[in-house]
XYZ file of C-alpha atoms in Angstrom:
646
model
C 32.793 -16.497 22.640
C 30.859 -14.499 24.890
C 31.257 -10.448 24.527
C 31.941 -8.799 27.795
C 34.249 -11.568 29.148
C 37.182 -9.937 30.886
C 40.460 -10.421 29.111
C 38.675 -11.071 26.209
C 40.631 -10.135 22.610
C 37.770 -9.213 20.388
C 40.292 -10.254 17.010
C 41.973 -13.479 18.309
C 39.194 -14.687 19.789
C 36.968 -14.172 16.854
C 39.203 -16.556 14.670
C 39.673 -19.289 17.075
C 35.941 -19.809 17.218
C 35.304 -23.133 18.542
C 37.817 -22.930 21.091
C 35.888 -20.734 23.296
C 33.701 -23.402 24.249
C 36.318 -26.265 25.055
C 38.539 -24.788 27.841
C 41.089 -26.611 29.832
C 43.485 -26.184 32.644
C 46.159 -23.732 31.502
C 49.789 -24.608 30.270
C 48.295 -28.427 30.608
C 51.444 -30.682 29.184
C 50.958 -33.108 26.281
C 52.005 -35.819 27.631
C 50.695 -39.116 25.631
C 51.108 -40.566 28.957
C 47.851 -39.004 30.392
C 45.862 -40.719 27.225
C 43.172 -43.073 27.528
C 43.699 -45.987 25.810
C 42.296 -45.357 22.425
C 39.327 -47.142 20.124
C 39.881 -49.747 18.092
C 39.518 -47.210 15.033
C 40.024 -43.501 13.978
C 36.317 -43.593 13.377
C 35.333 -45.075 16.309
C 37.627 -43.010 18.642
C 36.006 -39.879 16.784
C 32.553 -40.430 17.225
C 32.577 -42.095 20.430
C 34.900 -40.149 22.260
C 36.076 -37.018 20.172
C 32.364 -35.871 18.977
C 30.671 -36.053 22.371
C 33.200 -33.613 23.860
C 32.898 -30.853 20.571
C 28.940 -31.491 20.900
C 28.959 -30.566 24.628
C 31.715 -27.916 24.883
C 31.513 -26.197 21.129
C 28.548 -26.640 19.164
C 26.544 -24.073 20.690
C 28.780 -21.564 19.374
C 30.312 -23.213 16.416
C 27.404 -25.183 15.228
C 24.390 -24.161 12.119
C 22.370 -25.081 15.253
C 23.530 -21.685 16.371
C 24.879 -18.272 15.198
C 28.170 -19.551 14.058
C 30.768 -17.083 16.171
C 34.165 -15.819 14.735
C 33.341 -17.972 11.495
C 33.983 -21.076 12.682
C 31.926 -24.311 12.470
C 33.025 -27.493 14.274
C 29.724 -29.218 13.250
C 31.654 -30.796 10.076
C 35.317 -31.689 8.545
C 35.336 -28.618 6.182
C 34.317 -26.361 9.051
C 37.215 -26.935 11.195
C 39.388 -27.424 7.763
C 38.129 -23.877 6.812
C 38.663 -22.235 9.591
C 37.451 -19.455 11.234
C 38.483 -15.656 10.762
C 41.729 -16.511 11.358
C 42.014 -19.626 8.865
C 42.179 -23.418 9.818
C 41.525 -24.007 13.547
C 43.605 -27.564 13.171
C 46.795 -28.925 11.952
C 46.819 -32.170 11.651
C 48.936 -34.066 13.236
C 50.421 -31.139 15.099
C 48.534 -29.667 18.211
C 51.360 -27.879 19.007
C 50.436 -25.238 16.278
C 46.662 -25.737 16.039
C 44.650 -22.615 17.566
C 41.770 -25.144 18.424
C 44.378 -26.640 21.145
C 46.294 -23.318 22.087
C 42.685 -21.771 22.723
C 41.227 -24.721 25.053
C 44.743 -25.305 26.388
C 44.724 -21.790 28.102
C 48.236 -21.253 27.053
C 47.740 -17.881 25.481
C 46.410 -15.443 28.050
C 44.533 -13.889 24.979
C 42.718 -16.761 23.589
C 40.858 -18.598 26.597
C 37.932 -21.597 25.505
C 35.542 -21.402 26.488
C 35.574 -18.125 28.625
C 33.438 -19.404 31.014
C 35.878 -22.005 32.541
C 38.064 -24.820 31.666
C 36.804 -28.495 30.278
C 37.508 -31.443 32.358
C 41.718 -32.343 31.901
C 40.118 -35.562 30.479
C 38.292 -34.635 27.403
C 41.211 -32.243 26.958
C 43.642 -35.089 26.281
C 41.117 -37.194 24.174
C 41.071 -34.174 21.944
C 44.898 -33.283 21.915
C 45.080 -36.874 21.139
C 42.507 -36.503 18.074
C 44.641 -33.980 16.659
C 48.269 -35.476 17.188
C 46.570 -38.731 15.499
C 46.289 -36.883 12.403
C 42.358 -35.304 13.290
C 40.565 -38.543 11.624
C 36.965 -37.393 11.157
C 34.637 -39.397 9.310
C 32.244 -35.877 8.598
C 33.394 -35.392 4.903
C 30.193 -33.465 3.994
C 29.434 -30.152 5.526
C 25.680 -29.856 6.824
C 24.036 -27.768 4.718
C 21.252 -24.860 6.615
C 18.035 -26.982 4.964
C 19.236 -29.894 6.582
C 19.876 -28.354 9.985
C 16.546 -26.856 9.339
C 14.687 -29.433 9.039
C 16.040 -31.526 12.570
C 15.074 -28.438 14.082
C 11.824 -27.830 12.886
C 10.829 -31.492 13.573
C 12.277 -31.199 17.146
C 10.240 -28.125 17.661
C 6.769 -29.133 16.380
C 6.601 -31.695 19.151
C 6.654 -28.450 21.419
C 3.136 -28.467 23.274
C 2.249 -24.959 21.958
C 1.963 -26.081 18.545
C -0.190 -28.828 18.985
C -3.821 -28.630 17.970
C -6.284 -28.709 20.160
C -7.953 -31.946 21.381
C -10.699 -32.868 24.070
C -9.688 -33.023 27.266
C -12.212 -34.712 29.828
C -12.530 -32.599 32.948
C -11.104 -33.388 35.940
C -13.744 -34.883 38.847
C -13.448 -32.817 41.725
C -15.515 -33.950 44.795
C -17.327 -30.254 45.722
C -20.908 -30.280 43.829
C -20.356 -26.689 43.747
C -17.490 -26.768 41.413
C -19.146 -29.470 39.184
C -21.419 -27.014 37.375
C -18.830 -26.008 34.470
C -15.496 -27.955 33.499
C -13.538 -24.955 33.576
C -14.803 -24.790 36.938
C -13.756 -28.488 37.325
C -10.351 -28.287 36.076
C -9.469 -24.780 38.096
C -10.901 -26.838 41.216
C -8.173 -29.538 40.353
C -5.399 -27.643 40.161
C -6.177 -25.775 43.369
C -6.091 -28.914 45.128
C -3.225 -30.739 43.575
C -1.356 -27.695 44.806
C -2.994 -27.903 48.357
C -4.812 -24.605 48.307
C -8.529 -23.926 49.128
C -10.967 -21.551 47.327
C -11.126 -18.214 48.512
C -14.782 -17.854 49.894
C -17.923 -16.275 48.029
C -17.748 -12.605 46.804
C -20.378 -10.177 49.081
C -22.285 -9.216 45.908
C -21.911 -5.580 45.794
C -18.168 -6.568 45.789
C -18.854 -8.974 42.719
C -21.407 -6.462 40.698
C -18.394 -3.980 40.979
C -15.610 -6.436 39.825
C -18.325 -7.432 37.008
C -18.780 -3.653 35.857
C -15.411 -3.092 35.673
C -14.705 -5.995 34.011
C -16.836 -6.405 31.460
C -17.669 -2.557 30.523
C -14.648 -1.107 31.866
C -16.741 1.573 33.963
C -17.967 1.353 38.121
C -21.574 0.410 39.006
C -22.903 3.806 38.829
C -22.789 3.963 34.586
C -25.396 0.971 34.769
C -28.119 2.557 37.180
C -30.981 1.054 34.876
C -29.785 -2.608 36.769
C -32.100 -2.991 39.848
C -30.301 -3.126 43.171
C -30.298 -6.620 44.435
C -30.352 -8.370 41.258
C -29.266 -11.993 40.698
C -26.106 -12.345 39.545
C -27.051 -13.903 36.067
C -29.463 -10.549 35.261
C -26.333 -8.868 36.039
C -23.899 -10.460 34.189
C -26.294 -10.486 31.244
C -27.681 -6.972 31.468
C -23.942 -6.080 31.131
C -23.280 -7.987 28.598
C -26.204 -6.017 26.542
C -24.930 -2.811 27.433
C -23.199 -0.994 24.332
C -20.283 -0.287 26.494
C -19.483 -4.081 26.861
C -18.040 -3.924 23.023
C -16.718 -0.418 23.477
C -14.446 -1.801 26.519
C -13.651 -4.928 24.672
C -12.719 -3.051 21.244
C -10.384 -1.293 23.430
C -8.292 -4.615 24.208
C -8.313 -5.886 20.884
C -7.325 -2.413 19.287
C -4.405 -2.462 21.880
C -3.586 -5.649 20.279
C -3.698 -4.588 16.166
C -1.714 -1.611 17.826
C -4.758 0.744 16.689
C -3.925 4.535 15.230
C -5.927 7.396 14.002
C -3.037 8.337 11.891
C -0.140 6.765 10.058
C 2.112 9.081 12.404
C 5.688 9.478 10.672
C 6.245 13.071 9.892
C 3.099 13.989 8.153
C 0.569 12.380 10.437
C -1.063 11.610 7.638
C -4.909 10.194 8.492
C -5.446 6.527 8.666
C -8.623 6.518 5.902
C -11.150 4.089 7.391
C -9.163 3.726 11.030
C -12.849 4.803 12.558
C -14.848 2.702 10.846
C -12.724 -0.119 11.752
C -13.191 0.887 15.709
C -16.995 0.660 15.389
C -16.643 -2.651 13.442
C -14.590 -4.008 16.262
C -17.495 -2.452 19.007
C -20.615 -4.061 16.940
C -18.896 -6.915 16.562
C -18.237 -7.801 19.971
C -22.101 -6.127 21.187
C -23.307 -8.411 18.359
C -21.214 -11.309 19.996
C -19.441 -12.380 16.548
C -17.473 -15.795 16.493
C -13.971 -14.824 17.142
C -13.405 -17.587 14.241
C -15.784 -14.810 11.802
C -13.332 -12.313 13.072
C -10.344 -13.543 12.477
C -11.602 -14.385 8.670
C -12.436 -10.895 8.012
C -9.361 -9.447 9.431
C -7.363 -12.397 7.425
C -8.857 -11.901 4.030
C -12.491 -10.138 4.169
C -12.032 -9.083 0.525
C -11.986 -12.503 -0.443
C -15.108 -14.420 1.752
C -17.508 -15.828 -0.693
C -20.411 -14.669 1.947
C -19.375 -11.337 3.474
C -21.243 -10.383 6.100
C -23.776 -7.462 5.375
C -24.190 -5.249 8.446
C -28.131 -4.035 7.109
C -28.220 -2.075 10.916
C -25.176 0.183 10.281
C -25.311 -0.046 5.996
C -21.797 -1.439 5.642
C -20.401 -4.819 4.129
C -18.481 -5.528 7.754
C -16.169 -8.417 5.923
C -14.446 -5.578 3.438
C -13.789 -3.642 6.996
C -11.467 -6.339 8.911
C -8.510 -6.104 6.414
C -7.543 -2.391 7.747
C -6.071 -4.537 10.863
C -3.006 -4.567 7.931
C -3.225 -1.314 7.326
C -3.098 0.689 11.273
C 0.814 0.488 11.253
C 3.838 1.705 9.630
C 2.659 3.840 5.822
C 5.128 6.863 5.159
C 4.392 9.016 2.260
C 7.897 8.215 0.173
C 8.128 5.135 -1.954
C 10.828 2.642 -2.684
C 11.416 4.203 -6.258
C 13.053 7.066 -3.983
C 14.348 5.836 -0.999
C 15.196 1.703 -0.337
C 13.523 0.037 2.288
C 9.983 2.215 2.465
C 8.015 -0.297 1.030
C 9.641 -3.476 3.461
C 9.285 -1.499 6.176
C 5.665 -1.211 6.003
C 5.812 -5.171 4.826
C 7.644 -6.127 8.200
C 5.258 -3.753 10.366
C 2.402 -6.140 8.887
C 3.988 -9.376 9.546
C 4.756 -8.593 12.921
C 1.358 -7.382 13.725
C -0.327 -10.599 12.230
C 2.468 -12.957 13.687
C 2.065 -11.786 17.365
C -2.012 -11.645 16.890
C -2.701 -14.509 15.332
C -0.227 -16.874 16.004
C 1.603 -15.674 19.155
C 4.831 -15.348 17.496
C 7.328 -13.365 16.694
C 7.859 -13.872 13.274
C 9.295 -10.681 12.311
C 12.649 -12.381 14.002
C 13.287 -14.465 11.210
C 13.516 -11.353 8.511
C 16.930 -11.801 9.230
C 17.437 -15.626 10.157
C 15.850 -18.858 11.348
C 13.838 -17.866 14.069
C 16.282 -18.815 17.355
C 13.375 -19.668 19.537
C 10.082 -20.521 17.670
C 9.633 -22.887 14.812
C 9.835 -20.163 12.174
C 12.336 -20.185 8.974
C 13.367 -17.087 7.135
C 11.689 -18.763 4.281
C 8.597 -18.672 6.077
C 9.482 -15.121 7.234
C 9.652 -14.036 2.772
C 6.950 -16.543 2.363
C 4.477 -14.673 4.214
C 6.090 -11.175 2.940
C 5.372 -12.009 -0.745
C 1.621 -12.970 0.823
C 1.436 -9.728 1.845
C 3.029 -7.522 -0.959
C 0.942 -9.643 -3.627
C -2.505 -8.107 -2.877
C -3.317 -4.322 -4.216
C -3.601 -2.221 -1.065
C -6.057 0.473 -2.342
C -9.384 1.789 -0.069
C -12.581 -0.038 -0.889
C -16.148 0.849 -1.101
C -17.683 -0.655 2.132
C -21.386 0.559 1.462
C -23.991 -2.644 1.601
C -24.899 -3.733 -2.486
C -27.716 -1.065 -3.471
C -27.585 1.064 -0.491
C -28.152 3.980 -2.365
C -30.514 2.136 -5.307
C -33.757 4.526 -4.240
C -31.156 7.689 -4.188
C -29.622 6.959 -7.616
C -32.632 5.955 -9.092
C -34.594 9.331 -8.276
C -31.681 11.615 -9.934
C -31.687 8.926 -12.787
C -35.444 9.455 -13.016
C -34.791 13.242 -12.797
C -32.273 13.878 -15.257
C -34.683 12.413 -18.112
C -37.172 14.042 -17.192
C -35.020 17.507 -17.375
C -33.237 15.840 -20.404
C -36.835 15.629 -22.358
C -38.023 18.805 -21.314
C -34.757 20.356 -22.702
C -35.154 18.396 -25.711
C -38.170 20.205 -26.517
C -37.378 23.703 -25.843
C -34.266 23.135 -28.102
C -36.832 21.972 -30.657
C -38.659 25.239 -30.584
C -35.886 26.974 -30.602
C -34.814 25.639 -33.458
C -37.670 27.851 -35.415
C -35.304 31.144 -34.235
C -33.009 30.473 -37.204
C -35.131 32.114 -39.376
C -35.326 35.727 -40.857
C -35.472 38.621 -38.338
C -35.803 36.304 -35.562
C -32.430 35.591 -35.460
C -31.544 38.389 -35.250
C -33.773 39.668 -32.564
C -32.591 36.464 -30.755
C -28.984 37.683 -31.044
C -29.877 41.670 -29.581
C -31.158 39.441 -26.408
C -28.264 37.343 -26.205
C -24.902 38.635 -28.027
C -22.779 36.468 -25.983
C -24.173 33.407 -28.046
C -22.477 35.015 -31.717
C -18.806 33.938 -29.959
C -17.331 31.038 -31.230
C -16.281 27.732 -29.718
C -13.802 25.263 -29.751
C -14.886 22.673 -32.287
C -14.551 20.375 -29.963
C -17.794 21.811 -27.973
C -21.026 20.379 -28.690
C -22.373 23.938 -29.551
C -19.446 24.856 -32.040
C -22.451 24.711 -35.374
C -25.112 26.672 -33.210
C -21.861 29.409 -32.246
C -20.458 29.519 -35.667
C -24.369 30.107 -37.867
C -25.085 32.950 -34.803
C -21.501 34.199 -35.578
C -22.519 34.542 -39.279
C -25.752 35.959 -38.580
C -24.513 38.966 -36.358
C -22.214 40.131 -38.970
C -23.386 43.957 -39.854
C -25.982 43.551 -42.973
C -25.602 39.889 -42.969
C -29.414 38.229 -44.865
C -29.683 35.128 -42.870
C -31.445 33.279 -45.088
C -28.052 33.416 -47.175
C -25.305 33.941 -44.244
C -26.585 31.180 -42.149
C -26.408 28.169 -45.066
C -23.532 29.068 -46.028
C -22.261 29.059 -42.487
C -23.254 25.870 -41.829
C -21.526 24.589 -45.443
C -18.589 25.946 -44.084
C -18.828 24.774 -40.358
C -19.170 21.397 -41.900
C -16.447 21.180 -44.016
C -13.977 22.724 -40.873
C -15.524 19.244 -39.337
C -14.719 17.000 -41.797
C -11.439 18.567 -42.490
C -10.561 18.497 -38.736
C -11.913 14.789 -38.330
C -9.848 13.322 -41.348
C -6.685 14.857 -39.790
C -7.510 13.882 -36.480
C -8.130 9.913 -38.001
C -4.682 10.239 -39.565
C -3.155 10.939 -36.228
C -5.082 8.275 -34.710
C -3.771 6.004 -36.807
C -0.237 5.940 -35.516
C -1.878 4.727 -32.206
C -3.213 1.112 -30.983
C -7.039 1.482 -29.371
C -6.774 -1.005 -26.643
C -9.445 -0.004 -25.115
C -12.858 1.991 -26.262
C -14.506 2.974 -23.317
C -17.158 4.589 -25.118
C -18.439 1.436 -24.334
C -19.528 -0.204 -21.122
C -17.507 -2.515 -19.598
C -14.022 -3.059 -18.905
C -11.388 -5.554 -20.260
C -9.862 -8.382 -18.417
C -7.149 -6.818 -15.575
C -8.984 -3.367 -15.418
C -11.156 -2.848 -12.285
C -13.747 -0.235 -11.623
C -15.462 0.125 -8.059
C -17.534 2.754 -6.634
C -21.584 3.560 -7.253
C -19.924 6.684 -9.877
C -18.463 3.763 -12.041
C -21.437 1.359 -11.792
C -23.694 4.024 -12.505
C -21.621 6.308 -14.375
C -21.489 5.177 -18.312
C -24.065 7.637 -20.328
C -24.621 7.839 -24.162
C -23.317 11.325 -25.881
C -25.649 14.092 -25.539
C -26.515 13.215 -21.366
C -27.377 16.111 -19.552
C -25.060 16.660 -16.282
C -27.492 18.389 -13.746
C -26.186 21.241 -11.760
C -26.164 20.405 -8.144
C -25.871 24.227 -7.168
C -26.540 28.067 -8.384
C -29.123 29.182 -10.777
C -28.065 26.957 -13.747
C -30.223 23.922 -14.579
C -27.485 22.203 -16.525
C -23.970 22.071 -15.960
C -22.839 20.383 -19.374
C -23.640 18.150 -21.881
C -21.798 14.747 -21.803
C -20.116 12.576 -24.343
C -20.425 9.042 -24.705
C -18.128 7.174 -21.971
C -17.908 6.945 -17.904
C -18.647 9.916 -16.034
C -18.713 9.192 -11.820
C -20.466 12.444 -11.397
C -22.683 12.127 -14.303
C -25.701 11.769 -11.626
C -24.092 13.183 -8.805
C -20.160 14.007 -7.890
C -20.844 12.488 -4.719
C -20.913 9.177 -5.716
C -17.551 7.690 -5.442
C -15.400 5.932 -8.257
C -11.703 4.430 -9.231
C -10.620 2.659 -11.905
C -7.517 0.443 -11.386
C -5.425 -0.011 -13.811
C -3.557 -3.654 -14.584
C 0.549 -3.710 -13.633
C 2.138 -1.737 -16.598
C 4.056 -5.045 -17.381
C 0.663 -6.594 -18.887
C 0.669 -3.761 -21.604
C 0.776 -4.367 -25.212
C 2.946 -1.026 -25.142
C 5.691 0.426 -23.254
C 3.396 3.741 -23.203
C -0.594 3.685 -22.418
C -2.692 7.078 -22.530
C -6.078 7.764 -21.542
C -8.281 11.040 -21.992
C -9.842 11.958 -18.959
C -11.006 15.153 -17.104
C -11.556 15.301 -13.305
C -12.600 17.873 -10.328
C -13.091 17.987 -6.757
C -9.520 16.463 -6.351
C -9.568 13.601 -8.329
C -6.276 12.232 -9.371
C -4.257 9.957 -10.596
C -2.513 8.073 -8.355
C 1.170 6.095 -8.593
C 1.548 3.636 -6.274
C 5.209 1.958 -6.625
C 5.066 -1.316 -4.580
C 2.143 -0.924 -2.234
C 2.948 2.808 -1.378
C -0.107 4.072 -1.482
C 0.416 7.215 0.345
C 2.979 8.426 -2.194
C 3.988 12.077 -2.572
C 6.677 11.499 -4.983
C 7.431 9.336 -8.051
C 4.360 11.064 -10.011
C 2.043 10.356 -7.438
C -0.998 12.005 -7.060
C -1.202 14.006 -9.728
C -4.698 16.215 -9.564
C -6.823 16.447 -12.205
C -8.289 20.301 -12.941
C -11.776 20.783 -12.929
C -11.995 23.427 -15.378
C -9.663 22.034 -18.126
C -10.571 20.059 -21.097
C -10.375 16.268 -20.956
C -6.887 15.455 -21.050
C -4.215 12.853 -22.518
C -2.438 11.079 -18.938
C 0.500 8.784 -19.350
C 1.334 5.662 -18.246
C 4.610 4.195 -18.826
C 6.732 1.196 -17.738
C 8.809 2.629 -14.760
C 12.208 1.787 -14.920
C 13.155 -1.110 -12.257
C 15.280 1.459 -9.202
C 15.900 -0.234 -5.553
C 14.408 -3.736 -6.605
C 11.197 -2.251 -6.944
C 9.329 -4.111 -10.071
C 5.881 -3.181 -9.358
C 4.053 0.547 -10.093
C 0.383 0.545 -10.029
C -1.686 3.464 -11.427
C -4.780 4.660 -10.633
C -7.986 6.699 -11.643
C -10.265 8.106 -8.322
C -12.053 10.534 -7.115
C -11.249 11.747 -3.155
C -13.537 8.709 -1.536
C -10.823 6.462 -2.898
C -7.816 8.611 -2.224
C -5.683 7.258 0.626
C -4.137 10.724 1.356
C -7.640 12.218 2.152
């Protein structure tokens, strides 16, 4: 059935199916008479004379070969003994009252097979025959969609396009002139095989201006340093060496990964590292990379066992290449909100790699067998779950050690302020004594006010406290302070330990390193574990020291510029349905939720900023309960080099 076909009744047609490919001459009569003389067998008569006809006339409509129309299939016994929308398409034994025959019969003005025109009168009867002889049809097993698969896979893999590649020898061409290159050769063969002769030589300003154009994209003018005159080689390879070469060429293959600033949608929310992937491309190409490096980096540059360091621009270029994935389709909702967010983006990807790297349009099959390339829908889900199994998170593309001299000098720094400290608290340790406490607190009153007790001057606050207090000796006020301060400590730590113990510790990252699953990246994290009591420098104002550390990781312990994340494993991996960590943050460092891949999440929990000037905190993560058929919800620890919304 063919939609558009004049005459055509959408819900008749639909359930005779198969009929619309058989047509015959209308109100034909049934006359045995007009009968070939049949086989010697049902069987025989079936497949020699019956099947051919149903091959030629139906299949292509009523067939797994095809989309199977009005929900008929002809291409087995159960398909016509099924039916189509309409139920069976045959009676046996009676084509008088089967819809197949009424349909190719043209009897019914409103059911017309196949609308295109009527079959031969011959292979009419043979078929009214088939049915009046009881529809014998040796097909007792339905083809199943593997099977058909399969034939039609293997008949499509002969197809010249997906052959590999094999040497060729040239053609031999009788001009010496076009024997210099066998490109040259074979284009020289083809010309005359189809009787045509070579246009004559270029005048050379003609050719330097179709060479500037082509290979940089921009007229002669842009390249005055190339001497007037030159040979055509020094042209070709001055070009070639000019830095506009790649930036023309990027240009093509950006058109090609369909290239964006942005992730567009409503938010136009920036693409993070879309500009450093435009450079890569233009060094690549100046630096006349194998397109077969290329394509690994843009495949799987994470994953190369030798990346390729860029020492001229600072950068690990393989980490670069896998942003191709990442220049399409990202929205800011995730699939725990709204269905389909997260296989959106997941089809945007497959289409981009299938039509870049393979010259296919893959993203057909999502729905089906690909109808025109050899591509299942299995493949289709195959390469989805390829895609959806990787964490898609930014990473640090700085070479190993670029900053090593950098970090090194505020390392070497921060001991040397942390010693000189050390010894002015020494000396001022000889203040707690007699009146020169007290002068010490006329100077500074602000230091009698007590802390938290979680501060690491809560003792020095609490004797000072004491000591202040109108008539107060402080050779007697300031012991007995400190007996008192220390049992509030020991008091506080027992009930703390008590609490504790109603908890698991699964992991004490008071100590370096990380457990198996967990993954830390960023020069903040490498560098960032200190013992307690490290200084934190103050990178601004008039204050040496911006706080005193405890023992753990701290990504601005050195400097808040360095960059850090912690990834957390999938929640599922947990010991516990519920896993806390106590953490403090600035500068917009969050946590992030990323529900399958959506890593530019604004809802679902996702980011939640950290404030700067709070106390270390208790964050949750929890087992997210399974909405839309999403089963995965990543969490994550970073500071804005790492955030994708930034």
């Amino acid at each position: 059935m063919r939609s558009g076909y004049p005459g055509f009744h959408l819900m008749r047609a639909a359930a005779m199916l198969a009929i619309c490919l058989l047509g015959s001459v209308a109100g034909a009569p049934l006359r045995a008479a007009e009968v070939p003389t049949a086989p010697a067998t049902d069987e025989e008569f079936f497949t020699d004379t019956v099947l051919p006809v149903l091959r030629t006339h139906c299949f292509a409509c009523h067939s797994h070969d095809h989309e199977i129309k009005g929900g008929l299939a002809l291409d087995s016994r159960t398909g016509w003994v099924r039916g189509g929308d309409q139920g069976p398409a045959i009676v046996p034994g009676a084509p008088e009252a089967s819809l197949l025959i009424e349909a190719i019969s043209h009897t019914n003005p409103e059911l017309q097979m196949p609308p295109e025109g009527a079959i031969p009168a011959e292979e009419l009867a043979h078929l009214i025959d088939w049915v009046r002889r009881g529809a014998p049809d040796p097909r007792a097993v339905e083809v199943s969609p593997e099977e058909v698969w399969k034939e039609k896979l293997a008949e499509r893999a002969t197809w010249w396009s997906l052959q590999p590649p094999r040497l060729t020898e040239p053609a031999i061409v009788a001009d010496p002139a076009w024997q210099r290159d066998p490109v040259d050769r074979f284009i020289r063969a083809k010309l005359d095989d189809a009787g045509i002769a070579p246009a004559a030589p270029a005048d050379p300003d003609i050719l330097r201006r179709r060479l500037s154009f082509l290979l940089t994209g921009l007229p002669p003018s842009f390249h005055a340093s190339i001497p007037a005159g030159a040979p055509t080689a020094d042209v070709v390879d001055a070009l070639l060496a000019s830095p506009h070469f790649g930036e023309h060429f990027a240009r093509h293959w950006m058109d090609v990964v369909r290239y964006t600033d942005t992730y567009g949608y409503e938010w136009d929310i920036a693409a993070r590292g879309s500009w450093d992937y435009r450079d890569y491309l233009v060094r690549a190409f100046n630096d006349d990379i194998g397109f077969d490096q290329l394509v690994r980096e843009h495949v799987a540059g994470d994953l190369l066992a030798e990346p390729r360091l860029d020492h001229h621009a600072g950068v690990n270029a393989s980490l670069i290449g896998p942003m191709f994935f990442h220049l399409g389709e990202h929205r800011h909702g995730s699939s725990l909100d709204f269905n389909g967010i997260h296989q959106e983006m997941i089809d945007n990807k497959i289409d981009a790699f299938s039509k870049t790297f393979l010259a296919m349009t893959v993203g057909c099959a999502r729905c089906h067998d690909h109808k025109l390339d050899a591509i299942s829908q299995k493949d289709y889900y195959a390469l989805a779950g390829m895609f959806m199994t990787p964490r898609w998170t930014p990473r640090d593309i700085a070479l190993p050690g670029a900053n090593a001299a950098a970090i090194a000098e505020l390392a070497r720094l921060r001991r040397e302020i942390q010693a000189s400290l050390a010894a002015a608290w020494s000396r001022e340790t000889q203040a707690f004594s007699g009146g020169t406490l007290r002068e010490r607190l006329r100077a500074d009153p602000e230091g009698a006010k007590a802390a938290s007790i979680d501060d690491v001057n809560h003792p020095l606050a609490k004797l000072l406290e004491a000591a202040a207090q109108p008539g107060a000796d402080a050779s007697v006020s300031v012991p007995e302070a400190w007996k008192t301060a220390a049992a509030e400590w020991q008091a506080t730590r027992a009930m703390r330990l008590e609490a504790n113990a109603r908890f698991t510790t699964l992991v004490d990252l008071t100590q370096p390193g990380l457990p198996a699953g967990w993954v830390a990246e960023g020069e903040g994290m490498a560098h960032g574990h200190v013992a307690s009591g490290t200084v934190r420098v103050s990178l601004e104002g008039d204050s040496l020291v911006a706080g005193i550390l405890p023992q753990g990781y701290h990504t601005h312990s050195l400097s808040s510029k360095l960059p850090g994340i912690v990834r957390l494993p999938a929640p599922e991996t947990f010991p516990a349905k519920v896993v806390s960590l106590r953490l403090a943050g600035g500068e917009w460092a969050a946590k992030l939720v990323v529900p399958q891949n959506a890593l530019l999440n604004e809802g679902s929990g996702g980011p939640a900023f950290l404030d700067a000037k709070a106390a270390p905190q208790w964050q949750a993560v929890s087992l997210t309960p399974l909405k839309n058929g999403v089963s995965r919800v990543l969490t994550e620890f970073a500071t804005t080099d790492f955030n994708p919304n930034f």
